[in-house]
Structures are given as structure tokens and as C-alpha cells.
CSV table of C-alpha atoms and ligand atoms in Angstrom, one decimal:
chain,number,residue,atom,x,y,z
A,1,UNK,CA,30.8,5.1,-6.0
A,2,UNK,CA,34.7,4.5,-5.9
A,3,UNK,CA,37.1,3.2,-8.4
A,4,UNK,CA,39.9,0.9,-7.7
A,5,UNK,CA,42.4,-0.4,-10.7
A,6,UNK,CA,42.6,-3.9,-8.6
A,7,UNK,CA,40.7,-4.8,-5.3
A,8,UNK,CA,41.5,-7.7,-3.4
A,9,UNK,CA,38.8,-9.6,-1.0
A,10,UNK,CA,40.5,-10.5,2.2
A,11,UNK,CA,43.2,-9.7,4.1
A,12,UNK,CA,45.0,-12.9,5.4
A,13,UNK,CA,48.2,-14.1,4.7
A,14,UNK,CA,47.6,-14.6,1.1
A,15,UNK,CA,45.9,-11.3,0.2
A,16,UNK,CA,48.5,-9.7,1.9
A,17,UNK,CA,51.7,-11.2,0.0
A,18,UNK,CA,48.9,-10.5,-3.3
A,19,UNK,CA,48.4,-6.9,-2.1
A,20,UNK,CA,52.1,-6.5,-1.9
A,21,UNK,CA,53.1,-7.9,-5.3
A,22,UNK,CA,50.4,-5.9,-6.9
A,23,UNK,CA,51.1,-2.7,-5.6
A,24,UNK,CA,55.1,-3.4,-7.2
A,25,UNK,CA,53.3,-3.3,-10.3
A,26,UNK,CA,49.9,-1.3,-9.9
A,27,UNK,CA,48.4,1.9,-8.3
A,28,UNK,CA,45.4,1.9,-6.7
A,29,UNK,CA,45.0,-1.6,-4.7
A,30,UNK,CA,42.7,-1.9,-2.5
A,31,UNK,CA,42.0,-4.3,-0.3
A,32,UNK,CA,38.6,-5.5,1.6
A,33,UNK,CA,38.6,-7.2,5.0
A,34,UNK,CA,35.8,-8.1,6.7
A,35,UNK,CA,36.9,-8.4,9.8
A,36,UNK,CA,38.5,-5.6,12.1
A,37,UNK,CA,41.6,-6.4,11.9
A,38,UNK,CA,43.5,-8.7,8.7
A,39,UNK,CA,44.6,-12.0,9.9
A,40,UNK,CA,41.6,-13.2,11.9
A,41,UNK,CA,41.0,-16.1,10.3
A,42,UNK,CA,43.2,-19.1,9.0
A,43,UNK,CA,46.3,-17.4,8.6
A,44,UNK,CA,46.7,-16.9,12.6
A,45,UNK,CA,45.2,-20.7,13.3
A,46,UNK,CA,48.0,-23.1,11.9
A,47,UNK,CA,51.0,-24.5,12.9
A,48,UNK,CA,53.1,-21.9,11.8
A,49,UNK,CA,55.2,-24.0,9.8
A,50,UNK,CA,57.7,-23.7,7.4
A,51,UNK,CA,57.1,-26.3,5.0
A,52,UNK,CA,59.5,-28.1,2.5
A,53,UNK,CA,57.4,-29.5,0.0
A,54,UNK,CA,57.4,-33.4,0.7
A,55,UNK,CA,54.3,-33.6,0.6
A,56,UNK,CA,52.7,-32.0,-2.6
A,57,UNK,CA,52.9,-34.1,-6.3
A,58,UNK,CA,55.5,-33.1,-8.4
A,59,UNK,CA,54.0,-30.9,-10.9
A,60,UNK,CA,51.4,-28.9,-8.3
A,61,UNK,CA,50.9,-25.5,-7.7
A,62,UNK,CA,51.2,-26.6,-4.3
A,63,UNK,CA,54.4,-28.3,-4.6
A,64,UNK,CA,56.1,-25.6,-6.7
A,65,UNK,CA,55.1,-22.5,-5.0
A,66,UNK,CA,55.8,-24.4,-1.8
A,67,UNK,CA,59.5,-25.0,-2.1
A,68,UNK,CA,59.9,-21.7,-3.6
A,69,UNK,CA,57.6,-20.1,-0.9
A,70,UNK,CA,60.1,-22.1,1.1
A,71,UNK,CA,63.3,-20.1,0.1
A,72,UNK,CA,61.5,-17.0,-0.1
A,73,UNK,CA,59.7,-16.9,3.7
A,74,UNK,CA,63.2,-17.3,5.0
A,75,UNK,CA,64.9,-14.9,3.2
A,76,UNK,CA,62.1,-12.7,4.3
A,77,UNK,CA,62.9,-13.3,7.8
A,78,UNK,CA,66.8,-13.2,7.5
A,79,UNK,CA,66.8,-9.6,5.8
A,80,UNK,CA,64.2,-7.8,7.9
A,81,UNK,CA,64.9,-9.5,11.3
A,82,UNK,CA,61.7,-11.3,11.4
A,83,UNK,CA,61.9,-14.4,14.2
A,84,UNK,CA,62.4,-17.8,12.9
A,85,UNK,CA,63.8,-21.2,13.6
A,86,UNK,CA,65.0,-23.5,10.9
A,87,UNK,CA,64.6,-26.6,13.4
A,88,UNK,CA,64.6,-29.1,10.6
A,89,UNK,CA,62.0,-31.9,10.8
A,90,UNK,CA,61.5,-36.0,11.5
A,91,UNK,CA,58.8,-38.0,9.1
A,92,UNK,CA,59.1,-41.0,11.4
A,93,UNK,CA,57.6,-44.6,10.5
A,94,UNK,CA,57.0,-47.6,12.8
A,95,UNK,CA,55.9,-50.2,10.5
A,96,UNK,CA,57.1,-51.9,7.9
A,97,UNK,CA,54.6,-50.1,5.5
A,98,UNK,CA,55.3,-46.8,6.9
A,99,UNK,CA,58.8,-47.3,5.9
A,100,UNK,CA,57.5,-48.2,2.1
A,101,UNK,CA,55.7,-44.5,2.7
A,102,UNK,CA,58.5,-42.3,3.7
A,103,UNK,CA,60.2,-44.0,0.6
A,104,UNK,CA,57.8,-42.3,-1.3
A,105,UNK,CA,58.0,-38.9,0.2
A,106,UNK,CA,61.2,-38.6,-0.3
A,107,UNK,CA,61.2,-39.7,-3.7
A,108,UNK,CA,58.5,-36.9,-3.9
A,109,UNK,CA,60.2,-34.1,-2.3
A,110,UNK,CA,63.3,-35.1,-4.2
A,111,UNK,CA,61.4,-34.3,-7.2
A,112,UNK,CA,59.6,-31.3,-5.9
A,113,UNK,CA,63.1,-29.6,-5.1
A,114,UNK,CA,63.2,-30.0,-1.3
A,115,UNK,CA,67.1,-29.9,-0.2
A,116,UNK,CA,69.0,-32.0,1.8
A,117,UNK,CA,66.6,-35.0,2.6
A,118,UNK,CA,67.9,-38.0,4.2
A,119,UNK,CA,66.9,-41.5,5.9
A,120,UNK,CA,67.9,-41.7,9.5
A,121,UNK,CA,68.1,-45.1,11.2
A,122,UNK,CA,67.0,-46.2,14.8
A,123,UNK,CA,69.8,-44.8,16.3
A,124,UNK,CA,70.6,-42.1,14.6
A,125,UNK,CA,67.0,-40.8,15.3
A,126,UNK,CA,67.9,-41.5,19.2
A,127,UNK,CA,70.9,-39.3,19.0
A,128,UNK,CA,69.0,-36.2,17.7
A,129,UNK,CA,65.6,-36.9,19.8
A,130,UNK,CA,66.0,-39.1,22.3
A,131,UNK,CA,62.0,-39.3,23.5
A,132,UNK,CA,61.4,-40.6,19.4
A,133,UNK,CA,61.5,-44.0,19.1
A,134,UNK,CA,61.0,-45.3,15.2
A,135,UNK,CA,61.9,-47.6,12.9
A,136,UNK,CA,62.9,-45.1,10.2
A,137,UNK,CA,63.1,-41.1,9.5
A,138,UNK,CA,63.2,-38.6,6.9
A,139,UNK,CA,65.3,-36.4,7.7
A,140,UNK,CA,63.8,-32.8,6.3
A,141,UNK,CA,66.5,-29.9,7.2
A,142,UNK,CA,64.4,-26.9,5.4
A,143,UNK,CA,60.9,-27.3,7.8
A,144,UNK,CA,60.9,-24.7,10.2
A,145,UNK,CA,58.9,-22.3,12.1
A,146,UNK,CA,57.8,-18.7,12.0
A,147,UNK,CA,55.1,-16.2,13.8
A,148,UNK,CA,52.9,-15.7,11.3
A,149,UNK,CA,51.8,-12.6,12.7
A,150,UNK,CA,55.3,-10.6,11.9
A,151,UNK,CA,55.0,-12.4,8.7
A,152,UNK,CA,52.0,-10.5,8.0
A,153,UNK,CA,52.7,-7.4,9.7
A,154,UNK,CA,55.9,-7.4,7.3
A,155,UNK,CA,53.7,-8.0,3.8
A,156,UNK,CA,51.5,-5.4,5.3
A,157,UNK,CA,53.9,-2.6,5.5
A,158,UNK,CA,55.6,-3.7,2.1
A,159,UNK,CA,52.2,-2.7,0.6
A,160,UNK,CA,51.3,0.1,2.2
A,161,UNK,CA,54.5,1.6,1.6
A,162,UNK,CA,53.6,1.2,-2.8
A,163,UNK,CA,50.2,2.8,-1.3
A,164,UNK,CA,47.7,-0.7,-1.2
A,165,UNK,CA,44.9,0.8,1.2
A,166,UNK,CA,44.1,-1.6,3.5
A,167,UNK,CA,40.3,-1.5,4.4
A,168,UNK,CA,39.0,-3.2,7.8
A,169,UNK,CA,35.7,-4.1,9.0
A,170,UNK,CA,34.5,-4.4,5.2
A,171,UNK,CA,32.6,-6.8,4.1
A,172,UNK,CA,31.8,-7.9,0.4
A,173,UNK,CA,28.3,-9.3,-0.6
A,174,UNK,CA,28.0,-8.9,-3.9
A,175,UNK,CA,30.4,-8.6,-6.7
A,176,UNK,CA,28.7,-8.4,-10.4
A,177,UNK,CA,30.2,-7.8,-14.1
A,178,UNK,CA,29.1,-4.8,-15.3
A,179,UNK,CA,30.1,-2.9,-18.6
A,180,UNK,CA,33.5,-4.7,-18.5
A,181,UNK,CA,34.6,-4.2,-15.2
A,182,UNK,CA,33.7,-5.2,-11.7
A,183,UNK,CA,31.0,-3.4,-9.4
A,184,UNK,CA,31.5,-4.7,-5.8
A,185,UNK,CA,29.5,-3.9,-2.7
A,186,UNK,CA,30.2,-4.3,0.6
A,187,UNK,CA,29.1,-3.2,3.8
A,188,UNK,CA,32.0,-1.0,5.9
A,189,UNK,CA,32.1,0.1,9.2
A,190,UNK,CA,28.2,0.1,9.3
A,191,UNK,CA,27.6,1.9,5.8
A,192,UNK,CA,27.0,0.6,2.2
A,193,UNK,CA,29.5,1.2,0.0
A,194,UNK,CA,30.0,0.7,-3.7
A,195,UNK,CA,33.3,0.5,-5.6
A,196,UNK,CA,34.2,-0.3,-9.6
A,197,UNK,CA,37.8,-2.3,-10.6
A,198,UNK,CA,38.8,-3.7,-13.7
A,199,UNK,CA,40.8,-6.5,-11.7
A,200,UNK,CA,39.6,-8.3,-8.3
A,201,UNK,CA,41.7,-11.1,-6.4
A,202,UNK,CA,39.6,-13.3,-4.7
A,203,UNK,CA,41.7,-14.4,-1.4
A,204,UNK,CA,38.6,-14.5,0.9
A,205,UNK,CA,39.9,-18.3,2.5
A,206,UNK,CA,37.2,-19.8,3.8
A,207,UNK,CA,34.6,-18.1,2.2
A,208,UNK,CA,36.2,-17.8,-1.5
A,209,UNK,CA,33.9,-20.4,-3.0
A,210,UNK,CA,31.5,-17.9,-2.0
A,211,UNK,CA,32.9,-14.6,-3.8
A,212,UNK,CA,33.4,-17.1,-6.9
A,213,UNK,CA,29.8,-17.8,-6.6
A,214,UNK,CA,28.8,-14.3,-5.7
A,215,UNK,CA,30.7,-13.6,-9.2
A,216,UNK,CA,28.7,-15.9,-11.4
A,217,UNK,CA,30.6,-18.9,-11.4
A,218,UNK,CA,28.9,-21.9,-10.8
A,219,UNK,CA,31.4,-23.4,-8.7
A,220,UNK,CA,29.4,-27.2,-7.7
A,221,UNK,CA,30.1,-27.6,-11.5
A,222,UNK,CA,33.6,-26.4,-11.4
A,223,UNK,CA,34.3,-28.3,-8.5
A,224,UNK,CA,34.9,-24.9,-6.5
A,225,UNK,CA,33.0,-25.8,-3.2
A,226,UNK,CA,35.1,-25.7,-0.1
A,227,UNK,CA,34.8,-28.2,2.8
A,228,UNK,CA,35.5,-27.1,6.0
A,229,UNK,CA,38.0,-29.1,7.6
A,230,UNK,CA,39.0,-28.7,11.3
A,231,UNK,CA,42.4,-29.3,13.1
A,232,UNK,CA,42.9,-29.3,16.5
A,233,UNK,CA,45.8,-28.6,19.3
A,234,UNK,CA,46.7,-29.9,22.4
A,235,UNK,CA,49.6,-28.1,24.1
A,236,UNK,CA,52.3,-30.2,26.1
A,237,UNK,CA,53.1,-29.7,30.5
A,238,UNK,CA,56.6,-30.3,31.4
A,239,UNK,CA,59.7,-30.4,29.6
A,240,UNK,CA,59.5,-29.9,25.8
A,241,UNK,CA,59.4,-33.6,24.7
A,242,UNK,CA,61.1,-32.5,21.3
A,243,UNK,CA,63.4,-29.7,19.7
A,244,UNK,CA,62.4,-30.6,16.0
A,245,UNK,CA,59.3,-30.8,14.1
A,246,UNK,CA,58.6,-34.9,14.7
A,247,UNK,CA,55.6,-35.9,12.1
A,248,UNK,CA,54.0,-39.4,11.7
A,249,UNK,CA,53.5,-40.6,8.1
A,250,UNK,CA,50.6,-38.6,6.8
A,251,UNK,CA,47.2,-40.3,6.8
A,252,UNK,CA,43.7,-39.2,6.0
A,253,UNK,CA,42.9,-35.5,4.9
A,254,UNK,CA,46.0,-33.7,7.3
A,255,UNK,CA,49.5,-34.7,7.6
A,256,UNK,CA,48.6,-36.7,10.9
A,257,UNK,CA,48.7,-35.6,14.5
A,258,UNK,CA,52.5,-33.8,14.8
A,259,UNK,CA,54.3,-32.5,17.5
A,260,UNK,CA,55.6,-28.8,16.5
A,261,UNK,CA,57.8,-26.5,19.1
A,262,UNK,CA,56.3,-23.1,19.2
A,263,UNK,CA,58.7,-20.1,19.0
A,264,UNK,CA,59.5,-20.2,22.3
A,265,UNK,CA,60.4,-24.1,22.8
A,266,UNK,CA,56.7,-25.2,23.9
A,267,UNK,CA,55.2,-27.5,21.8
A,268,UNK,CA,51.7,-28.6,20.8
A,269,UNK,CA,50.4,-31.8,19.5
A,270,UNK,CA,48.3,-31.0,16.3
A,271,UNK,CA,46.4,-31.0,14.3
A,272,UNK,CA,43.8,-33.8,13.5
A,273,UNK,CA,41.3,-33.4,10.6
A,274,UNK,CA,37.9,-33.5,10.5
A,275,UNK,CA,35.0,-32.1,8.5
A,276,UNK,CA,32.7,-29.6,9.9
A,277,UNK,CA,29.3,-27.8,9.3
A,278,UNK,CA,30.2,-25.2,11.8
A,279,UNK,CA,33.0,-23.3,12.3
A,280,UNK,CA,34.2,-22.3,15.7
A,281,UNK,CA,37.4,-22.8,17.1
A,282,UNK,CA,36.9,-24.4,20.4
A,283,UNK,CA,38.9,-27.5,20.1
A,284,UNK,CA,36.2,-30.4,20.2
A,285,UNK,CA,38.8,-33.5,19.9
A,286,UNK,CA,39.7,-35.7,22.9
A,287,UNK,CA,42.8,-35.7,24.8
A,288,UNK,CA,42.8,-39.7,24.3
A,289,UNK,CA,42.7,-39.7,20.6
A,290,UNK,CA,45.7,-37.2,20.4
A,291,UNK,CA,47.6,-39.5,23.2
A,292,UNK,CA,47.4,-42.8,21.5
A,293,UNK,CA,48.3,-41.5,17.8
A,294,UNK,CA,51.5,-39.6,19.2
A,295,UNK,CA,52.1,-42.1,22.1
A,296,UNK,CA,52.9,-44.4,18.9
A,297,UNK,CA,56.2,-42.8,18.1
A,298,UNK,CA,57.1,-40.5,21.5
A,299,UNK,CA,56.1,-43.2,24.6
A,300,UNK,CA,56.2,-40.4,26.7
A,301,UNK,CA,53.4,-38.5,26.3
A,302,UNK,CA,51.6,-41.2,27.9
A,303,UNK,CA,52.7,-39.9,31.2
A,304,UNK,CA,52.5,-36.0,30.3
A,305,UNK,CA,49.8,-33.7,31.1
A,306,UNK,CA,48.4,-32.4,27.7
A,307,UNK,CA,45.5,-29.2,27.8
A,308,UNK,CA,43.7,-28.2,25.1
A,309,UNK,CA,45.2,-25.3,23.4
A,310,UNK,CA,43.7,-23.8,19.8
A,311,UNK,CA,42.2,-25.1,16.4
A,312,UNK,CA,42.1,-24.1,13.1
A,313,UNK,CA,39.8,-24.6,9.6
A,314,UNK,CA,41.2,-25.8,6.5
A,315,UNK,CA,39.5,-24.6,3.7
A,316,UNK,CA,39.5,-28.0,1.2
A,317,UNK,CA,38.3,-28.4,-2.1
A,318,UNK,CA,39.1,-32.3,-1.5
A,319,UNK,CA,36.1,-33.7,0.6
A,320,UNK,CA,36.2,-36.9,3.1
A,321,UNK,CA,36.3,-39.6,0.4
A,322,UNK,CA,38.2,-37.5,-2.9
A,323,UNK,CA,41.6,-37.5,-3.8
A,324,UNK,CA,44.2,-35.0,-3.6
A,325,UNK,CA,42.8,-31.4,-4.5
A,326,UNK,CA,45.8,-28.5,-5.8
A,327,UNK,CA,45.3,-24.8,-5.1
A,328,UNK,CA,43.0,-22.9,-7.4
A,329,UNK,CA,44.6,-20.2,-8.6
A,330,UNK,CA,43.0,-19.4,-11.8
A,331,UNK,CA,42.0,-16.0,-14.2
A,332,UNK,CA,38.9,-16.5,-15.1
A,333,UNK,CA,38.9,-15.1,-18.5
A,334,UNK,CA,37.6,-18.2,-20.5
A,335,UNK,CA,34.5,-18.1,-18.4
A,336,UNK,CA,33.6,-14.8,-19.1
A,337,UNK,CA,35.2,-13.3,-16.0
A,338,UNK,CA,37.9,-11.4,-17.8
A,339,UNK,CA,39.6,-9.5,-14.9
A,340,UNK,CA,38.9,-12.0,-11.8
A,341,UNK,CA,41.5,-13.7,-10.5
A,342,UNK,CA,40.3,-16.5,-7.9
A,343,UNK,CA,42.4,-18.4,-5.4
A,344,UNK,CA,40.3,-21.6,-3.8
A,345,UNK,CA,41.2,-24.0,-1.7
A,346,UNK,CA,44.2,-22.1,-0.3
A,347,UNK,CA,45.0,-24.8,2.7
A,348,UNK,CA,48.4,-25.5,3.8
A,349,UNK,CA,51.2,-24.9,2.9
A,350,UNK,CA,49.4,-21.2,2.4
A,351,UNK,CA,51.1,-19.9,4.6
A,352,UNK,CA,54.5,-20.9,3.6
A,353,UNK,CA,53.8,-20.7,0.1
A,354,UNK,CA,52.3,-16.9,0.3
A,355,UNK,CA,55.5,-14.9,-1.0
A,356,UNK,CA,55.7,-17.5,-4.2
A,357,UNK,CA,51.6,-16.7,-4.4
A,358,UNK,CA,51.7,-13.0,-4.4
A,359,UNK,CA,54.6,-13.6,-7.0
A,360,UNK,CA,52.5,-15.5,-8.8
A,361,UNK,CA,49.3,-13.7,-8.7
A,362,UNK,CA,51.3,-10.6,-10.0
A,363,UNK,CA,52.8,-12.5,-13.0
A,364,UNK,CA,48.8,-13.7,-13.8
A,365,UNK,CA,47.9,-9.6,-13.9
A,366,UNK,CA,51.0,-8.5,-15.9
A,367,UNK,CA,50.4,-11.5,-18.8
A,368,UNK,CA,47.0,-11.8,-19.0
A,369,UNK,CA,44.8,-8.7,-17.8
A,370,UNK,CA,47.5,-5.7,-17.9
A,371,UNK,CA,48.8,-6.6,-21.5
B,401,FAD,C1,45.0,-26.3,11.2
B,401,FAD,C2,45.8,-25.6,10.2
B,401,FAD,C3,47.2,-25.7,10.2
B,401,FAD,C4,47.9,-25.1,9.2
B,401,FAD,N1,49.3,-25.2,9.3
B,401,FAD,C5,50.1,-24.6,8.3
B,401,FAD,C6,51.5,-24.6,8.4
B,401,FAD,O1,52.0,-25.0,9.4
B,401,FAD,N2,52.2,-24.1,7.4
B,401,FAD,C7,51.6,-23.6,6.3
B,401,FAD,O2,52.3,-23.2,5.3
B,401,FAD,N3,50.3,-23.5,6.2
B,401,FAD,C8,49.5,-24.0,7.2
B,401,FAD,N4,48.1,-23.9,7.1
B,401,FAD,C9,47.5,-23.2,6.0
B,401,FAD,C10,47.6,-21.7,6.1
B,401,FAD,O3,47.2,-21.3,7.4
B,401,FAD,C11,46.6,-21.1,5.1
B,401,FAD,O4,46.8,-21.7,3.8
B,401,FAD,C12,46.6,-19.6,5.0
B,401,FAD,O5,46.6,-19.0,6.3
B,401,FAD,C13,45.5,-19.1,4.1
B,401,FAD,O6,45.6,-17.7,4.1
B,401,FAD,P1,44.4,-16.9,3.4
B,401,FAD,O7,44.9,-15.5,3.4
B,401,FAD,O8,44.1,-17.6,2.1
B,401,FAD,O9,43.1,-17.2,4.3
B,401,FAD,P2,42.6,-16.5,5.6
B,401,FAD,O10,43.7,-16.3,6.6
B,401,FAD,O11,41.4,-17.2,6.0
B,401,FAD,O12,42.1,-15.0,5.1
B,401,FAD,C14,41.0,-14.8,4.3
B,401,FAD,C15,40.4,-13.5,4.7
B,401,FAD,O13,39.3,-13.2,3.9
B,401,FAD,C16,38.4,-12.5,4.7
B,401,FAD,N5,37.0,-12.6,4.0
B,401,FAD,C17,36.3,-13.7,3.8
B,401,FAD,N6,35.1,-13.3,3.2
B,401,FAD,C18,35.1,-12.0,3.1
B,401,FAD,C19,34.2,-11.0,2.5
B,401,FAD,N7,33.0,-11.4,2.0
B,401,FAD,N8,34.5,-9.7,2.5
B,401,FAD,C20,35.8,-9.3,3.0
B,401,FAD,N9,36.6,-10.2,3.6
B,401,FAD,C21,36.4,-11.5,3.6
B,401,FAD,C22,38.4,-13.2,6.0
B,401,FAD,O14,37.9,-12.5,7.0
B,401,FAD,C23,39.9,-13.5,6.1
B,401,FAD,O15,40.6,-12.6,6.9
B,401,FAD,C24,47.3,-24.5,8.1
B,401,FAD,C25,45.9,-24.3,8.1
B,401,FAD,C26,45.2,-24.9,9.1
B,401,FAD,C27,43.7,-24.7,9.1
């Protein structure tokens, strides 16, 4: 049996910016992946956006750690040459009630902290995207885009250089409270294994109600079940349409079908949102339900060619008919976990918000469990 001082369950995005933060403070970091690489899973299935924080109430965990997440991704990417474009993005409404909507965003991400938001008009809107044609705008100038690959290859090497062991093809089943600590057993690379920490972080996405459960929490009570929730992506022939992010006013449980430009100037349509008992990411939407929500605001998409291209899975603690769900990001001292940090229902802005996370995580484990 091994000994760890903190291990964290999955590597994605979030368990990496964690793993990095904790190994600034901590020796002995190890982290569990089950798959064979870290970054299967949601963290390289999104939209690879860099949000703002319009959309989050003021007061969230996801609205603070997404404006700061915000600042910090692009810092990030300015001092270590990782690719990025701050394109800046269009909330666009056609109706009158859209236009009472975007009122409220922006008085939202006014409050949140997002910079520089501004109404565009009609023509104004013309002038920057010519294929948009809207009543209104918000104008956001801090969205942008990154690979979230380099994003993850960077948090990587910043914790392997503090000496966070990364281990692949590892796979937790059981995690139990035992004499004060944590024994955790896994399966890796085809053999049992067995290994003791006082501290464990559970970033396991999808499957992080699960490790919660697995723990002894009983998460239907605590309101800890995940729903899956699928997005799909339809990638755009021709000439890019756009050279901003251009989203509709969000509806339902995503932010509404949006066109984003990819690093390299294509862009996808994407994604919609809809619950699943299966995951698999084959996109299973129609090409004529992603035309007429887009063809709404950029007419020409009606004549484009448009292929299938990727999908994703949210994992939401909000199901079909609840309302807005924050990130769980909780110690679980008071409930007799004393040393387990869990983060549930890490959807979007995740990814954007994974620097401000790790920071976060890492202030959790100095205040309350390395006193
Ligand atoms: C369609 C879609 C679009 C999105 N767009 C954006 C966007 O544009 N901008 C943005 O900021 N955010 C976006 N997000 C959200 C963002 O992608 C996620 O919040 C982020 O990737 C979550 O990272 P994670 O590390 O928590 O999860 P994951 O990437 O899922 O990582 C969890 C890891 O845990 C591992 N694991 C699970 N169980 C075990 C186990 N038992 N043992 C060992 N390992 C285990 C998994 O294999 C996985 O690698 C989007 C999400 C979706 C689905």
C-alpha cells in the first residue's frame, strides 16, 4: 500500500489546474486518471471558449471564479506563448423580449465584473459582422478562444515540475474513511492497487457524483446527482460566416445554438442541450434544427453546407425542469468527511474558470485541512 499527502481523482482540466495549485503548496500529489491519457473527457469536448461571466448570478462560484478564471487563462497564454484569440463576442436579440433579456445580462455581467460591455445597434452590428442581422447586441470584448489542449499541457508541466505524479490508465472504485484518513483503490494498468491520503480532490467530471457517493455521501439527499447533458456541433463549408463569437440570447439548459470560430478561422455551430442516459459522442441532433435556430440571426446559413462535426457532455447538477445549479465546490468536513474536497457539477465555464479553481481549491486545503 502507498501513501499520498493529497490525491486527486481525474485528470481533466480541473484536476490539472488543482494538481498544479496543490503541488505550490504540498508534496506528494498524486493524481488518478482513468483513462490513458488526461483530457479525454469534457475538458477536450467544448467550445473552447473564453468566457466573460455574463451569464452566471452575481454572488456564484461560477460567476466569480469565472471572471477571475477570465483574467487569469489569458495571462496564462500571454506569458508562456500559449495560442489564443481575444475575438470579443455578440449576444444578439431579434425580438422585442430578447432585447428586455440582453438588458439583463448586462446588468448581470456588469455586476459580476465583466469589462467593457456595451449595446450595439442595427448598424453598428452590420459594420463589425455583416452576415448578423439583429435588432440589438451586447457587445462582450473579454470572450475569446483557446486550445484547450496547450491549456492543459501547460497546467501539466507546472505540476510536474513541484513533483504532482501524474498517473494514467487508473481507475478509482472505491474510496473509504479509515482511521482518519482516506484508503483508495483503484485498478491501474491492469493491477489492483491500494493507496492512503489525508486529503483527496474529487475532479472526476462526469462521474464525480459517483466518487462522492463511493465516499459515503449520500448525494440524492444532498442534491449531488449529475445529469448528463449533451451539446452538439455542426461545422460550417465555405467562407467563415463570422470572425467573432455571435450568440443568441440563452434559452433552456445551454446558452443556445452559437456560432464560435475555431483557432484557425473555421467555425462551428454549437452546441444544443439535451439530456442523455448514454454517453457517446456521436452527434445525434439534426442539421435542420441547428439551421433554423441560427438562420434566425445569420440568414445565411440557410444556403451553407453544414456537416456534423463533434459533441460534448455537460455534467449538470440542474436537471430539465430545475433552476440554475452553481458549481459544488465544497470540504466536506461537517459531514464527517474531514479531508475530501469535492467539486460537482463542474460544467461550463470549467474550463475558463480552471486557474481561479485550482486557486481556490488550494486556499480550501491551506484554511481548513493543512491548519
Ligand atoms: C458541450 C460543452 C461545451 C463547453 N464549452 C465550454 C467553453 O466554451 N468554455 C468553458 O469555459 N467551458 C466549457 N465547457 C465546460 C468545460 O469543458 C468543463 O467545465 C471542463 O472541461 C470540466 O473539466 P473537468 O476536469 O472537471 O472534467 P473532465 O474533463 O471530464 O475530467 C474528469 C476526469 O476524471 C476522470 N475520471 C472520472 N472517473 C474516474 C475514476 N473513477 N478514476 C479515475 N479517473 C476518473 C475522467 O476520465 C476525466 O478525465 C463546455 C462543456 C461542454 C460539455
Amino acid at each position: 500500500m502507498e501513501s499520498a499527502k493529497i490525491v486527486i481523482i481525474g485528470a481533466g482540466v480541473v484536476g490539472l489546474a488543482v494538481a498544479w495549485k496543490l503541488s505550490e503548496k504540498s508534496e506528494s500529489v498524486y493524481v488518478l486518471e482513468k483513462n490513458a491519457k488526461f483530457g479525454q473527457e469534457t475538458s477536450s469536448h467544448n467550445s473552447c471558449v473564453v468566457h466573460s461571466g455574463i451569464h452566471y448570478p452575481r454572488g456564484s462560484l461560477k460567476a466569480k471564479l469565472c471572471v477571475e478564471g477570465n483574467v487569469m487563462t489569458y495571462d496564462i497564454c500571454e506569458k508562456h506563448r500559449i495560442p489564443y484569440k481575444k475575438l470579443g463576442k455578440l449576444t444578439v436579440a431579434i425580438t422585442e423580449d430578447e432585447v428586455d433579456e440582453l438588458e439583463k445580462l448586462m446588468r448581470q455581467g456588469q455586476d459580476n465584473g465583466s469589462e467593457g460591455l456595451k449595446f450595439l445597434g442595427r448598424e453598428e452590428v452590420k459594420k463589425l459582422e455583416p452576415n448578423v442581422d439583429v435588432e440589438k447586441a451586447l457587445f462582450s470584448p473579454s470572450t475569446g478562444i483557446v486550445e484547450p489542449d496547450e491549456l492543459m499541457n501547460h497546467y501539466f508541466a507546472k505540476a510536474s515540475k513541484n513533483n504532482a505524479v501524474l498517473a494514467a490508465g487508473t481507475e478509482v472504485v472505491s474510496l473509504r474513511k479509515v482511521d482518519g484518513e482516506f484508503e483508495v483503490e483503484g485498478v491501474s494498468q491492469g493491477e489492483k492497487f491500494t493507496v492512503t491520503a489525508k486529503t483527496v480532490v474529487n475532479c472526476a467530471g462526469l462521474d464525480s457524483d459517483k466518487i462522492a457517493a463511493m465516499a459515503g455521501l449520500d448525494v440524492d439527499k444532498l442534491g449531488y446527482r449529475l445529469h448528463h447533458c449533451k451539446g452538439d456541433y455542426f461545422r460550417v463549408g465555405g467562407r467563415p460566416p463570422v470572425k467573432m463569437l455571435v450568440y443568441p440570447v440563452p434559452k433552456g439548459a445551454g446558452l443556445g445554438i452559437h456560432l464560435t470560430p475555431d483557432m484557425a478561422g473555421s467555425v462551428r455551430l454549437g452546441p444544443n442541450a439535451y439530456y442523455v442516459d448514454h454517453d457517446s459522442y456521436e452527434v445525434e441532433s439534426t442539421e435542420k434544427e441547428f439551421r433554423e435556430d441560427v438562420v434566425r440571426f445569420v440568414p445565411l446559413i440557410k444556403e451553407r453546407e453544414i456537416q456534423p462535426d463533434s459533441a460534448g457532455i455537460r455534467p449538470k447538477l440542474q436537471g430539465p425542469t430545475d433552476p440554475f445549479r452553481d458549481f459544488v465546490i465544497r470540504h466536506e468536513a461537517d459531514r464527517g468527511f474531514f479531508g475530501l474536497i469535492d467539486l460537482i457539477g463542474i460544467e461550463s465555464p470549467g474550463l475558463t474558470a480552471a486557474p481561479a479553481i485550482g486557486e481556490y481549491v488550494s486556499y480550501i486545503y491551506q484554511h481548513e485541512i493543512n491548519r
